[in-house]
Coordinates of N, CA and C in Angstrom, one line a residue:
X135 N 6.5 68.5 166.2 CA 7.1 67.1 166.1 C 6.7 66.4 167.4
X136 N 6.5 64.9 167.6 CA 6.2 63.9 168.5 C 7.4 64.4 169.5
X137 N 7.3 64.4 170.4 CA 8.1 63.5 172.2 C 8.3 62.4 171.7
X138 N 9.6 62.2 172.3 CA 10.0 60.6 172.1 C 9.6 59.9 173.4
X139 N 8.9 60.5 174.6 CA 8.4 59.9 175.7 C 6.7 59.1 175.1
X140 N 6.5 60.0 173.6 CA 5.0 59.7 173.3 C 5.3 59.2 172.3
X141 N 5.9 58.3 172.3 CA 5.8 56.8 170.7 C 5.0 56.0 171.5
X142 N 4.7 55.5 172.8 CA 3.6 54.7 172.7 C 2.6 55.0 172.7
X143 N 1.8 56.0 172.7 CA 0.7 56.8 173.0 C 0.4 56.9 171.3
X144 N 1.2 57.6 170.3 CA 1.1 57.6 169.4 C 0.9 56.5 168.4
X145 N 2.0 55.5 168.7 CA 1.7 53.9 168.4 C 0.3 52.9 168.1
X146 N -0.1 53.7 169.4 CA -1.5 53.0 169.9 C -2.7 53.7 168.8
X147 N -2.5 54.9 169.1 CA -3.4 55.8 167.8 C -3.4 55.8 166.6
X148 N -2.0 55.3 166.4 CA -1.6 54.7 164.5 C -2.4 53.5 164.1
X149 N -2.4 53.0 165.9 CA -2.6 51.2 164.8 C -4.1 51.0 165.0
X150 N -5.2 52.1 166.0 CA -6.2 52.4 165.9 C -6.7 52.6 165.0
X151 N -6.0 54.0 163.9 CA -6.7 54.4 163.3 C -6.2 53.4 161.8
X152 N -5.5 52.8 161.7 CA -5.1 51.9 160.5 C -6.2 50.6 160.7
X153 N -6.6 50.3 162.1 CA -7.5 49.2 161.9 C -8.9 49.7 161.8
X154 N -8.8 50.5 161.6 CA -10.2 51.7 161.3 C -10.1 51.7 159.9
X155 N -9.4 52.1 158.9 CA -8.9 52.1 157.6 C -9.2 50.8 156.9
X156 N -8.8 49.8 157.4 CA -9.0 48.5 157.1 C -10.0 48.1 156.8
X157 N -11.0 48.1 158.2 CA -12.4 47.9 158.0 C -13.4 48.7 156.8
X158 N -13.0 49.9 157.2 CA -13.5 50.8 156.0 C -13.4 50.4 154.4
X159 N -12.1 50.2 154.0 CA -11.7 49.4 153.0 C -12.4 47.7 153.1
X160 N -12.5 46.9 153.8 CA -13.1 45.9 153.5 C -14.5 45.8 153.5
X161 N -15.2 46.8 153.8 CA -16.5 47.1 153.8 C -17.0 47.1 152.2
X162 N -16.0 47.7 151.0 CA -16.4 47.5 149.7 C -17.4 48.9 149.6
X163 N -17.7 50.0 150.6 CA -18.5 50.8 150.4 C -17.7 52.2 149.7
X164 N -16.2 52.4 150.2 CA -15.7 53.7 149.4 C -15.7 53.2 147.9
X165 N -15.4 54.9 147.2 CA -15.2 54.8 145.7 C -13.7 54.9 145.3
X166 N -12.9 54.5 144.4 CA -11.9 54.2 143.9 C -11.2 55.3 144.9
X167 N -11.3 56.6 144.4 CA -10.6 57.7 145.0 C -10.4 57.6 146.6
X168 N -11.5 57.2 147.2 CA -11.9 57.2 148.9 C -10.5 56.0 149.1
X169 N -10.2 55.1 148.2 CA -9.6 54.2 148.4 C -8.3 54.0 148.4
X170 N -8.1 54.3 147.3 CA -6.8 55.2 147.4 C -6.2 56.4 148.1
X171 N -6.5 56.9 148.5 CA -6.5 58.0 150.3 C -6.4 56.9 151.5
X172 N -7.3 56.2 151.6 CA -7.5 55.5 152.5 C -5.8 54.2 152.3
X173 N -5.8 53.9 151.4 CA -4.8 52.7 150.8 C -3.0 53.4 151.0
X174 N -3.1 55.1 151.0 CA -2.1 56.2 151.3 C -1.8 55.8 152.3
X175 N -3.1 56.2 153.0 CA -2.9 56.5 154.6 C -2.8 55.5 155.5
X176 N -3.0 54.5 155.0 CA -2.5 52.9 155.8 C -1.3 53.0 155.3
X177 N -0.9 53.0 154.7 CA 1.3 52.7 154.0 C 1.8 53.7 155.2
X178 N 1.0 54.9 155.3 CA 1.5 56.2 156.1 C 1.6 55.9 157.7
X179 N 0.8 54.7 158.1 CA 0.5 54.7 159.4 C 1.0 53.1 159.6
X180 N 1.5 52.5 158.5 CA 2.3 50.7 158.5 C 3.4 51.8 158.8
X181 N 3.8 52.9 158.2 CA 5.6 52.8 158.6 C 5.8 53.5 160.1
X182 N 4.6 53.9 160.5 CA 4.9 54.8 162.0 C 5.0 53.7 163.0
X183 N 3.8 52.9 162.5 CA 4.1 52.0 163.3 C 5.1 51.1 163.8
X184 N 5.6 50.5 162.6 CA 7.3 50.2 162.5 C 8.4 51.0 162.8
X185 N 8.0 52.1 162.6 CA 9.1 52.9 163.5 C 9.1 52.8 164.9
X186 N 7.8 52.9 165.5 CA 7.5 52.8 167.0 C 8.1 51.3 167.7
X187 N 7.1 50.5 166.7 CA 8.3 49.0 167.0 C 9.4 48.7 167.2
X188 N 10.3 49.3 166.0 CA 11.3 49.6 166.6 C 12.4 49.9 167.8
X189 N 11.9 51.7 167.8 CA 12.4 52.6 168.8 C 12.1 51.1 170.7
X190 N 10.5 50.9 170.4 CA 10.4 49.9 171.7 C 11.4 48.5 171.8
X191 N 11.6 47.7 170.4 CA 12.8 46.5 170.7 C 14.2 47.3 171.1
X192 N 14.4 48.3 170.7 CA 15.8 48.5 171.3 C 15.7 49.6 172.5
X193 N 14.3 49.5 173.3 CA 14.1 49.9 174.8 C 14.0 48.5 175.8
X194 N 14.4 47.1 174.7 CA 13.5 46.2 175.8 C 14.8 45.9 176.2
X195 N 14.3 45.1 177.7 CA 15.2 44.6 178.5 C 14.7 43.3 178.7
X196 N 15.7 42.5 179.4 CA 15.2 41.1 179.9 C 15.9 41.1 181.4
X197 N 15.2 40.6 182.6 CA 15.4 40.4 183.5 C 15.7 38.7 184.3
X198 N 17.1 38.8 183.9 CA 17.7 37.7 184.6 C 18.0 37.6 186.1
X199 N 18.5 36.0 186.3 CA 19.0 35.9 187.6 C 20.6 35.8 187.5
X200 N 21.1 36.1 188.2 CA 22.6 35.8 188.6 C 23.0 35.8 190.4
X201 N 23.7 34.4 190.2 CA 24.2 34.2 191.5 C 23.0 35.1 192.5
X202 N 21.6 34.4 192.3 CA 20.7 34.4 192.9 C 20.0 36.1 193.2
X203 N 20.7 37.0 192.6 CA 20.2 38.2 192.3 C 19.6 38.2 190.9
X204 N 18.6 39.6 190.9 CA 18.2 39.7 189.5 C 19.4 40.8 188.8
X205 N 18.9 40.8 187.4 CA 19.8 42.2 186.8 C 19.6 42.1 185.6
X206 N 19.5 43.3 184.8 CA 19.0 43.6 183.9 C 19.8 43.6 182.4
X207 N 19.2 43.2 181.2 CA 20.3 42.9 180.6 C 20.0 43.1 178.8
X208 N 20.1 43.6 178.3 CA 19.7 44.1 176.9 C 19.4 42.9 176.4
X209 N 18.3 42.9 175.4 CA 17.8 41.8 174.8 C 18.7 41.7 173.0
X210 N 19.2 40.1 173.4 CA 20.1 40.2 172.4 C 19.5 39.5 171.3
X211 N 20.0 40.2 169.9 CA 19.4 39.8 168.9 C 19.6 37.8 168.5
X212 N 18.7 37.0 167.5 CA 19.1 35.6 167.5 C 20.1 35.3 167.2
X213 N 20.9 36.4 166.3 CA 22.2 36.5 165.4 C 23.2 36.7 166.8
X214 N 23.0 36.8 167.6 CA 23.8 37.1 168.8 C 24.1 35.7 169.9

């Protein structure tokens, strides 16, 4: 299983290899079969990546000022 220190690292290699998939697919050169593997394996690497999205909006912070100090402060949703 992944480290949760390596979702971005992994992140980065999902959405590598799905923009690799892509091209491949719009190239029109695989055969039905090649396509559907390939059409798999992009659904498989859209949800990692959404996961990883995730897991990172609820690492983010936003750095404010107060009474002329900075300080840190969870990024609140718009519903908020």
């Amino acid at each position: 299983m992944a480290k949760k220190s390596s979702t971005s690292p992994n992140f980065e290699a999902a959405l590598a290899e799905l923009e690799k998939i892509v091209e491949k697919m719009e190239s029109g050169e695989q055969s039905l079969e090649e396509s559907l593997k390939s059409f798999q394996r992009g659904i498989e690497l859209t949800r990692a990546c959404q996961q990883g999205l995730r897991e990172a909006e609820q690492r983010v912070e936003k750095l404010v000022q107060k009474n002329g100090e900075f300080a840190i402060e969870p990024l609140r949703n718009k519903d908020e």
